[in-house]
Amino acid sequence: DADVTQTPRNRITKTGKRIMLECSQTKGHDRMYWYRQDPGLGLRLIYYSFDVKDINKGEISDGYSVSRQAQAKFSLSLESAIPNQTALYFCATRSSQGGGKETQYFGPGTRLLVL
Amino acid sequence: GEDVEQSLFLSVREGDSSVINCTYTDSSSTYLYWYKQEPGAGLQLLTYIFSNMDMKQDQRLTVLLNKKDKHLSLRIADTQTGDSAIYFCAEKRGRGSGYALNFGKGTSLLVTP
């Protein structure tokens, strides 16, 4: 079984709809991240969370919100979806242990299309 | 954040070596990473290098780090068609950015028979 799972894997929605993307991890990591990938732009950070009570905005948080329901779960919501939020969304996790060499582990991604 | 720069495309013949170059932004970055993304798939960590190293070799992969020029490269020896993918260079940000990764735009590697 995958260590980092994302649901749904694909989603089509309409402009103005509220949607939630979910991420779960079994790695026991305390840190979780949401990134967005657009063609030719690489990945950009939306939100990150150091633990359940510590949530922070990334570089492109406008139009998004997050919820860390438990250490293992980190959800991303689009309050009112717009077409330029069409992208591939990745969740990632990382441990705060390991002396800094711990890398991030990525989920398989959620492909979102906003019509 | 500032841009991590990579060339966008690279085409090589099967059996040749591939070299993907990257220029990163933060001279204090402690770890630098290479990720691979195959079509329709997520990100797979290929390798990483700590900033006090100049080189790291892992089977067909060789990473070279030039801290003075903030230049990172990934060499793939004996490139195979299965190596065709997008390769991302990434640097680890500081605590103020949650130790998130700052990615380049990716280099699309095409391996032809």
Coordinates of C-alpha atoms in Angstrom, one line a residue:
Chain A
D1 CA 0.0 0.0 0.0
A2 CA 1.1 3.5 -0.8
D3 CA 2.5 5.6 2.1
V4 CA 0.8 8.8 0.9
T5 CA -2.6 8.6 -0.7
Q6 CA -4.7 11.3 -2.3
T7 CA -8.4 11.3 -3.1
P8 CA -9.9 11.8 -5.6
R9 CA -7.3 11.1 -8.2
N10 CA -9.2 13.0 -10.8
R11 CA -11.9 15.6 -10.4
I12 CA -14.0 17.7 -12.8
T13 CA -15.9 20.6 -11.2
K14 CA -17.6 23.8 -12.3
T15 CA -16.7 27.4 -11.6
G16 CA -17.9 28.5 -8.2
K17 CA -18.2 25.0 -6.6
R18 CA -16.5 24.2 -3.3
I19 CA -14.4 21.1 -3.5
M20 CA -12.0 19.3 -1.1
L21 CA -9.0 17.3 -1.9
E22 CA -7.8 14.8 0.7
C23 CA -4.5 13.4 1.7
S24 CA -3.6 10.6 4.1
Q25 CA -0.3 9.2 5.1
T26 CA 0.9 6.2 7.0
K27 CA 4.5 7.3 7.4
G28 CA 3.9 8.9 10.8
H29 CA 5.4 12.1 9.6
D30 CA 4.5 15.4 11.4
R31 CA 5.0 17.7 8.5
M32 CA 2.6 17.8 5.5
Y33 CA 2.5 20.0 2.4
W34 CA 0.2 20.9 -0.5
Y35 CA 1.8 21.8 -3.8
R36 CA 0.3 22.7 -7.2
Q37 CA 1.9 21.8 -10.5
D38 CA 1.1 23.6 -13.7
P39 CA 2.7 22.7 -17.0
G40 CA 6.0 24.4 -17.5
L41 CA 6.0 25.9 -14.0
G42 CA 7.2 23.2 -11.7
L43 CA 5.6 22.8 -8.3
R44 CA 4.6 25.7 -6.1
L45 CA 3.8 25.6 -2.4
I46 CA 0.2 26.3 -1.3
Y47 CA 0.1 25.4 2.4
Y48 CA 2.2 23.5 4.9
S49 CA 1.6 22.2 8.3
F50 CA 4.2 21.4 11.0
D51 CA 1.7 19.5 13.1
V52 CA -2.1 19.5 13.8
K53 CA -2.0 23.0 15.4
D54 CA 0.5 24.6 13.2
I55 CA -0.7 25.6 9.7
N56 CA 1.0 28.1 7.4
K57 CA 0.5 29.7 4.1
G58 CA 2.8 29.0 1.2
E59 CA 3.5 31.2 -1.8
I60 CA 0.2 30.8 -3.6
S61 CA -2.5 30.3 -0.8
D62 CA -5.1 32.7 -2.2
G63 CA -8.3 30.9 -3.0
Y64 CA -7.4 27.8 -1.0
S65 CA -7.8 26.7 2.6
V66 CA -6.6 23.6 4.5
S67 CA -7.5 21.5 7.4
R68 CA -5.2 19.2 9.4
Q69 CA -7.8 16.8 10.9
A70 CA -5.2 14.5 12.4
Q71 CA -1.5 14.0 12.1
A72 CA -2.1 11.6 9.2
K73 CA -4.7 13.8 7.3
F74 CA -4.3 17.1 5.6
S75 CA -7.1 18.4 3.3
L76 CA -7.1 21.1 0.8
S77 CA -10.2 23.0 -0.1
L78 CA -11.1 25.3 -2.9
E79 CA -13.7 27.6 -1.5
S80 CA -15.1 28.7 -4.9
A81 CA -13.2 27.0 -7.7
I82 CA -12.1 29.0 -10.8
P83 CA -10.7 27.8 -14.1
N84 CA -7.1 28.9 -13.3
Q85 CA -7.1 26.5 -10.4
T86 CA -7.0 23.7 -13.0
A87 CA -3.8 21.9 -12.2
L88 CA -2.2 18.8 -10.7
Y89 CA -2.2 18.9 -6.9
F90 CA 0.4 17.0 -4.8
C91 CA 0.4 16.3 -1.2
A92 CA 3.7 15.6 0.5
T93 CA 5.0 14.6 3.9
R94 CA 8.2 14.9 5.8
S95 CA 9.6 13.9 9.1
S96 CA 11.1 16.5 11.4
Q97 CA 13.5 13.8 12.7
G98 CA 16.5 12.6 10.9
G99 CA 18.9 15.5 11.2
G100 CA 17.6 17.3 8.2
K101 CA 18.3 14.7 5.6
E102 CA 14.7 13.5 5.6
T103 CA 13.2 14.2 2.2
Q104 CA 9.6 14.7 1.2
Y105 CA 7.5 11.9 0.1
F106 CA 4.8 12.7 -2.5
G107 CA 1.4 11.3 -3.1
P108 CA 0.3 10.3 -6.6
G109 CA -1.4 13.6 -7.3
T110 CA -5.0 14.8 -7.9
R111 CA -5.8 16.1 -11.4
L112 CA -8.4 18.9 -11.1
L113 CA -10.2 20.4 -14.0
V114 CA -12.4 23.5 -13.3
L115 CA -14.8 24.3 -16.1
Chain B
G1 CA 10.3 32.4 -4.1
E2 CA 13.2 32.9 -6.4
D3 CA 13.6 30.6 -9.4
V4 CA 15.5 27.4 -9.6
E5 CA 16.6 27.3 -13.2
Q6 CA 16.7 24.3 -15.4
S7 CA 16.8 23.8 -19.2
L8 CA 13.4 22.7 -20.4
F9 CA 14.3 19.9 -22.9
L10 CA 17.0 17.4 -23.5
S11 CA 17.1 14.7 -26.1
V12 CA 19.7 11.9 -26.1
R13 CA 20.2 8.6 -27.9
E14 CA 19.8 5.3 -26.0
G15 CA 23.1 4.3 -24.5
D16 CA 24.5 7.8 -24.3
S17 CA 25.0 9.8 -21.1
S18 CA 22.5 12.5 -20.2
V19 CA 23.5 15.6 -18.2
I20 CA 20.7 17.7 -16.7
N21 CA 21.8 21.0 -15.2
C22 CA 20.3 23.2 -12.5
T23 CA 21.1 26.5 -10.9
Y24 CA 19.7 27.0 -7.5
T25 CA 19.1 30.2 -5.5
D26 CA 20.0 29.8 -1.9
S27 CA 23.6 29.4 -1.0
S28 CA 22.6 28.2 2.4
S29 CA 20.5 25.3 1.1
T30 CA 21.6 22.2 3.0
Y31 CA 20.0 19.6 0.8
L32 CA 19.4 19.5 -2.9
Y33 CA 17.3 16.9 -4.6
W34 CA 16.5 15.3 -8.0
Y35 CA 13.0 14.0 -8.6
K36 CA 11.7 12.1 -11.6
Q37 CA 8.2 12.3 -12.9
E38 CA 7.0 9.9 -15.5
P39 CA 3.9 10.7 -17.7
G40 CA 0.8 10.7 -15.6
A41 CA 2.6 9.8 -12.4
G42 CA 3.7 11.4 -9.2
L43 CA 7.2 12.5 -8.1
Q44 CA 9.8 9.9 -7.4
L45 CA 12.9 10.8 -5.4
L46 CA 16.0 9.8 -7.4
T47 CA 18.7 11.1 -5.2
Y48 CA 19.8 13.9 -3.0
I49 CA 23.1 15.5 -2.0
F50 CA 24.1 17.3 1.1
S51 CA 25.7 20.7 0.7
N52 CA 29.1 19.6 2.1
M53 CA 29.5 17.1 -0.7
D54 CA 30.9 17.7 -4.2
M55 CA 29.7 14.5 -5.7
K56 CA 27.5 11.6 -5.1
Q57 CA 27.2 8.5 -7.2
D58 CA 24.4 6.0 -7.0
Q59 CA 24.5 3.3 -9.7
R60 CA 23.9 5.0 -13.1
L61 CA 23.3 8.4 -11.4
T62 CA 26.0 10.9 -10.6
V63 CA 25.2 14.2 -8.9
L64 CA 27.8 17.1 -9.0
L65 CA 27.5 20.1 -6.8
N66 CA 29.4 23.4 -7.3
K67 CA 28.5 25.5 -4.3
K68 CA 30.4 28.5 -5.4
D69 CA 28.4 28.8 -8.6
K70 CA 25.2 27.3 -7.0
H71 CA 25.1 24.7 -9.8
L72 CA 23.9 21.2 -9.6
S73 CA 23.9 18.5 -12.3
L74 CA 22.5 15.0 -12.7
R75 CA 24.3 12.7 -15.0
I76 CA 22.6 9.5 -16.1
A77 CA 25.0 6.9 -17.6
D78 CA 23.8 4.5 -20.3
T79 CA 20.5 6.3 -20.7
Q80 CA 17.6 4.0 -21.5
T81 CA 14.2 4.7 -23.1
G82 CA 12.7 4.1 -19.6
D83 CA 14.6 7.1 -18.4
S84 CA 12.3 9.4 -20.5
A85 CA 10.6 11.6 -18.0
I86 CA 10.6 15.1 -16.5
Y87 CA 13.4 15.7 -14.0
F88 CA 13.1 18.3 -11.3
C89 CA 15.8 19.9 -9.4
A90 CA 14.8 21.1 -5.9
E91 CA 16.4 22.9 -3.0
K92 CA 15.2 22.7 0.6
R93 CA 14.0 26.0 2.0
G94 CA 14.4 27.3 5.5
R95 CA 12.1 27.1 8.4
G96 CA 10.3 30.3 7.3
S97 CA 9.0 28.3 4.4
G98 CA 8.4 25.1 6.4
Y99 CA 11.4 23.4 4.9
A100 CA 9.3 23.0 1.8
L101 CA 11.0 22.3 -1.5
N102 CA 11.7 25.0 -4.1
F103 CA 11.4 23.3 -7.5
G104 CA 12.8 24.1 -10.9
K105 CA 10.4 24.0 -13.8
G106 CA 11.6 20.6 -14.8
T107 CA 13.7 19.2 -17.7
S108 CA 11.9 16.9 -20.1
L109 CA 14.3 14.1 -21.1
L110 CA 13.5 12.3 -24.3
V111 CA 15.5 9.1 -25.0
T112 CA 15.4 7.9 -28.6
P113 CA 16.3 4.4 -29.8

